[in-house]
């Protein structure tokens, strides 16, 4: 009896590991992904809906137009997908993107990202985390190493079930997955590489990524802003961003040949 229970479980485990090992990230790392895109998108949707209820959403037309302008140019160079963009009225120096097509920008970030190019650097980086399935990867890794997230099984077993209880569970799970679990160092590097390329292809000056992270470091001299607390050391990041400029410049020059909406930061 015991054997009958264990054997299929082991077989399933082996299959899962085999499937995971073959997945490749956009920069060629092998990735372990245990969840479907639909599951991750569902988590993204529930988390974003919850944030919109909890945080103050900015109604400032000029700020919204500016952030949407940058987001539209970035999403214009991505595989076709609808992105919902919300500006949160909060001093937090932060931005994020979630699976399912959601972008959040906090007004606190707009004091640190001084112009559209710098805002595009942040947005490109955050969207890259989504394109490269980094949330799926970090939650999968956490499950494999058995470090908590028991909630995940409950949450994803309830996937597709639209009751208030499961929505609450999914929201708690989403907060855990998207905002509490940190990205790994290699995921951050990958998001930087992809982000610089995305901004350049969208016609934003890739050099602005360097100024942006300098500004971030300056802004962190008091309490570290959210974005830096889980991100790599400043000097390592600047060195890597410098190294990426050569590859990004031609993409930027080519993008500048086409006419694009000019995004201007409100005064
Ligand atoms: Zn990041």
Coordinates of C-alpha atoms and ligand atoms in Angstrom, one line a residue:
X1 CA 0.0 0.0 0.0
X2 CA 2.8 2.4 1.0
X3 CA 4.7 1.5 -2.1
X4 CA 1.7 2.3 -4.3
X5 CA 1.4 5.8 -2.7
X6 CA 5.1 6.6 -2.9
X7 CA 5.9 5.5 -6.4
X8 CA 3.6 7.8 -8.4
X9 CA 4.8 10.7 -6.2
X10 CA 8.4 10.0 -7.0
X11 CA 7.6 9.5 -10.7
X12 CA 5.8 12.9 -10.7
X13 CA 8.8 14.5 -8.9
X14 CA 11.2 13.2 -11.5
X15 CA 9.1 14.4 -14.4
X16 CA 8.8 17.8 -12.7
X17 CA 12.6 18.1 -12.2
X18 CA 13.2 17.1 -15.8
X19 CA 10.8 19.6 -17.1
X20 CA 12.2 22.4 -15.0
X21 CA 15.8 21.7 -16.0
X22 CA 15.1 22.3 -19.7
X23 CA 13.7 25.8 -19.4
X24 CA 15.9 28.7 -20.4
X25 CA 15.8 32.3 -19.4
X26 CA 16.2 35.0 -22.0
X27 CA 19.9 35.3 -21.3
X28 CA 20.4 31.6 -21.4
X29 CA 20.4 30.6 -17.8
X30 CA 18.6 27.3 -17.0
X31 CA 15.5 28.0 -14.9
X32 CA 13.3 26.0 -12.7
X33 CA 9.7 27.0 -13.3
X34 CA 7.0 25.1 -11.5
X35 CA 3.9 27.2 -12.4
X36 CA 2.0 28.0 -15.5
X37 CA 1.9 31.5 -16.9
X38 CA -1.8 31.5 -16.3
X39 CA -1.3 30.8 -12.6
X40 CA 1.3 33.6 -12.2
X41 CA -1.0 36.0 -14.2
X42 CA -3.8 35.2 -11.8
X43 CA -1.6 35.9 -8.8
X44 CA -0.5 39.2 -10.5
X45 CA -4.1 40.2 -11.1
X46 CA -5.2 39.6 -7.5
X47 CA -2.2 41.3 -6.0
X48 CA -2.6 44.4 -8.2
X49 CA -6.3 44.7 -7.5
X50 CA -5.5 44.5 -3.7
X51 CA -2.8 47.2 -4.0
X52 CA -5.2 49.5 -5.8
X53 CA -7.6 49.2 -2.8
X54 CA -4.9 49.6 -0.2
X55 CA -2.8 52.4 -1.7
X56 CA -3.8 55.9 -2.8
X57 CA -4.1 55.9 -6.6
X58 CA -2.9 59.2 -8.1
X59 CA -5.5 61.1 -10.1
X60 CA -3.0 63.7 -11.2
X61 CA -3.6 63.9 -15.0
X62 CA -0.1 65.2 -15.9
X63 CA 1.7 62.6 -13.8
X64 CA -0.5 59.8 -15.2
X65 CA 0.0 61.0 -18.8
X66 CA 3.8 61.1 -18.2
X67 CA 4.1 57.6 -16.7
X68 CA 1.7 56.1 -19.3
X69 CA 3.7 57.7 -22.1
X70 CA 6.9 56.0 -20.9
X71 CA 5.1 52.7 -20.3
X72 CA 3.5 52.8 -23.8
X73 CA 6.9 53.3 -25.5
X74 CA 8.4 50.4 -23.5
X75 CA 5.4 48.1 -24.1
X76 CA 5.6 49.0 -27.8
X77 CA 8.8 47.0 -28.1
X78 CA 7.5 44.0 -26.2
X79 CA 5.5 41.0 -27.4
X80 CA 1.9 42.2 -27.8
X81 CA 0.1 42.3 -24.4
X82 CA -2.2 44.7 -22.6
X83 CA -0.4 46.5 -19.6
X84 CA -2.4 48.3 -16.9
X85 CA -0.4 51.2 -15.5
X86 CA -1.2 52.8 -12.2
X87 CA 0.6 55.7 -10.4
X88 CA 0.5 55.3 -6.6
X89 CA 0.5 58.5 -4.6
X90 CA 3.2 57.5 -2.0
X91 CA 6.6 58.7 -1.0
X92 CA 8.1 55.2 -1.5
X93 CA 10.9 55.2 -4.1
X94 CA 9.6 52.2 -5.9
X95 CA 8.1 50.7 -9.0
X96 CA 7.1 47.1 -10.0
X97 CA 5.7 45.0 -12.8
X98 CA 3.6 41.9 -12.3
X99 CA 2.8 38.9 -14.4
X100 CA -0.5 39.3 -16.2
X101 CA 0.5 42.8 -17.4
X102 CA 0.5 45.3 -14.5
X103 CA 2.9 48.2 -13.8
X104 CA 2.9 50.2 -10.6
X105 CA 4.9 53.4 -10.2
X106 CA 5.1 55.3 -6.9
X107 CA 5.3 59.1 -7.0
X108 CA 8.3 58.9 -4.7
X109 CA 10.2 57.4 -7.6
X110 CA 9.5 60.3 -9.8
X111 CA 11.6 62.5 -7.5
X112 CA 14.6 60.2 -8.0
X113 CA 14.2 59.3 -11.7
X114 CA 14.8 62.8 -13.0
X115 CA 13.5 62.4 -16.6
X116 CA 11.7 60.0 -19.0
X117 CA 15.0 58.2 -19.9
X118 CA 15.6 57.4 -16.2
X119 CA 12.0 56.4 -15.6
X120 CA 12.3 54.1 -18.6
X121 CA 15.4 52.5 -17.1
X122 CA 13.4 51.5 -14.0
X123 CA 10.4 50.4 -16.0
X124 CA 12.5 48.4 -18.4
X125 CA 14.2 46.6 -15.5
X126 CA 10.8 45.8 -13.8
X127 CA 9.2 44.6 -17.0
X128 CA 12.2 42.4 -17.7
X129 CA 11.6 40.6 -14.4
X130 CA 8.2 39.7 -15.7
X131 CA 9.3 38.7 -19.2
X132 CA 12.0 36.4 -17.7
X133 CA 9.5 34.7 -15.4
X134 CA 11.5 35.7 -12.3
X135 CA 8.6 35.5 -9.8
X136 CA 7.8 32.0 -11.0
X137 CA 11.4 31.1 -10.6
X138 CA 11.8 32.5 -7.1
X139 CA 8.7 30.9 -5.8
X140 CA 9.6 27.6 -7.5
X141 CA 13.1 27.7 -6.0
X142 CA 11.6 28.5 -2.6
X143 CA 9.3 25.5 -2.8
X144 CA 12.0 23.1 -3.9
X145 CA 14.2 24.1 -1.0
X146 CA 11.2 23.7 1.3
X147 CA 11.5 27.2 2.8
X148 CA 7.9 28.0 3.6
X149 CA 5.3 29.2 1.2
X150 CA 2.9 26.4 2.2
X151 CA 0.3 28.9 1.3
X152 CA 1.2 28.4 -2.3
X153 CA -0.2 24.9 -2.5
X154 CA -3.5 26.1 -1.0
X155 CA -3.6 29.2 -3.2
X156 CA -2.8 27.5 -6.5
X157 CA -5.0 24.6 -5.7
X158 CA -7.8 27.1 -5.6
X159 CA -6.7 28.6 -8.9
X160 CA -9.8 29.5 -11.0
X161 CA -12.1 29.3 -7.9
X162 CA -13.5 32.8 -7.4
X163 CA -14.6 32.8 -3.8
X164 CA -13.8 35.6 -1.3
X165 CA -11.7 33.2 0.8
X166 CA -9.5 32.1 -2.1
X167 CA -9.1 35.7 -3.3
X168 CA -7.8 36.6 0.2
X169 CA -5.5 33.6 0.1
X170 CA -4.2 34.5 -3.3
X171 CA -3.6 38.1 -2.3
X172 CA -1.6 37.1 0.7
X173 CA 0.3 34.7 -1.5
X174 CA 0.9 37.3 -4.1
X175 CA 2.3 39.8 -1.6
X176 CA 4.7 37.1 -0.4
X177 CA 5.8 36.1 -3.9
X178 CA 6.0 39.5 -5.5
X179 CA 7.0 41.8 -2.7
X180 CA 8.5 39.8 0.2
X181 CA 10.7 37.2 -1.5
X182 CA 13.7 38.9 -2.9
X183 CA 15.0 38.4 -6.4
X184 CA 18.3 36.6 -6.7
X185 CA 21.5 38.3 -7.7
X186 CA 21.5 36.6 -11.2
X187 CA 17.9 37.7 -11.7
X188 CA 18.8 41.3 -11.0
X189 CA 21.7 41.2 -13.4
X190 CA 19.4 39.6 -16.1
X191 CA 16.8 42.3 -15.5
X192 CA 19.5 45.0 -15.8
X193 CA 20.7 43.5 -19.1
X194 CA 17.3 43.1 -20.6
X195 CA 16.0 46.4 -19.2
X196 CA 18.8 48.4 -20.8
X197 CA 18.1 46.7 -24.1
X198 CA 14.4 47.4 -23.9
X199 CA 14.8 51.1 -23.1
X200 CA 17.2 51.5 -25.9
X201 CA 14.9 49.8 -28.4
X202 CA 12.1 52.1 -27.1
X203 CA 14.3 55.1 -28.0
X204 CA 15.3 56.0 -24.4
X205 CA 19.0 56.8 -23.8
X206 CA 20.5 53.7 -22.2
X207 CA 23.2 55.9 -20.5
X208 CA 20.4 57.2 -18.3
X209 CA 20.3 53.8 -16.5
X210 CA 23.7 54.8 -15.0
X211 CA 22.5 58.2 -13.8
X212 CA 19.3 56.5 -12.4
X213 CA 21.1 54.0 -10.2
X214 CA 23.5 56.8 -9.0
X215 CA 20.4 58.8 -8.0
X216 CA 19.0 55.7 -6.3
X217 CA 22.1 55.2 -4.3
X218 CA 22.0 58.9 -3.2
X219 CA 18.4 58.6 -2.2
X220 CA 19.3 55.6 -0.1
X221 CA 21.7 57.5 2.2
X222 CA 19.1 57.7 4.9
X223 CA 16.8 54.7 5.0
X224 CA 17.4 52.5 1.9
X225 CA 14.6 52.8 -0.6
X226 CA 12.6 49.6 -1.3
X227 CA 14.2 49.1 -4.6
X228 CA 17.8 49.0 -3.3
X229 CA 17.2 46.8 -0.3
X230 CA 16.8 43.7 -2.6
X231 CA 19.0 44.9 -5.4
X232 CA 22.7 44.4 -6.0
X233 CA 25.5 46.5 -4.7
X234 CA 25.8 49.9 -6.3
X235 CA 29.4 49.7 -7.6
X236 CA 28.8 46.2 -9.1
X237 CA 25.6 47.4 -10.9
X238 CA 27.3 50.5 -12.3
X239 CA 30.2 48.5 -13.6
X240 CA 27.8 46.1 -15.4
X241 CA 25.6 48.9 -16.8
X242 CA 28.7 50.6 -18.2
X243 CA 29.7 47.4 -19.9
X244 CA 26.3 47.1 -21.5
X245 CA 26.4 50.6 -23.1
X246 CA 28.3 49.5 -26.2
X247 CA 25.7 46.9 -27.2
X248 CA 22.8 49.2 -26.3
X249 CA 23.9 52.3 -28.2
X250 CA 23.3 51.0 -31.7
X251 CA 19.8 49.9 -30.7
X252 CA 19.2 53.4 -29.3
X253 CA 20.5 55.1 -32.5
X254 CA 18.3 52.9 -34.7
X255 CA 15.2 53.6 -32.5
X256 CA 15.9 57.3 -32.7
X257 CA 15.5 57.1 -36.5
X258 CA 11.8 56.4 -36.0
X259 CA 9.4 59.1 -34.7
X260 CA 8.1 58.4 -31.2
X261 CA 6.0 60.3 -28.7
X262 CA 8.1 62.6 -26.5
X263 CA 7.4 61.9 -22.9
X264 CA 8.0 65.0 -20.7
X265 CA 8.1 65.0 -16.9
X266 CA 5.6 67.4 -15.5
X267 CA 7.2 70.4 -13.7
Ligands
LIG1 ZN1 15.1 44.2 -9.8

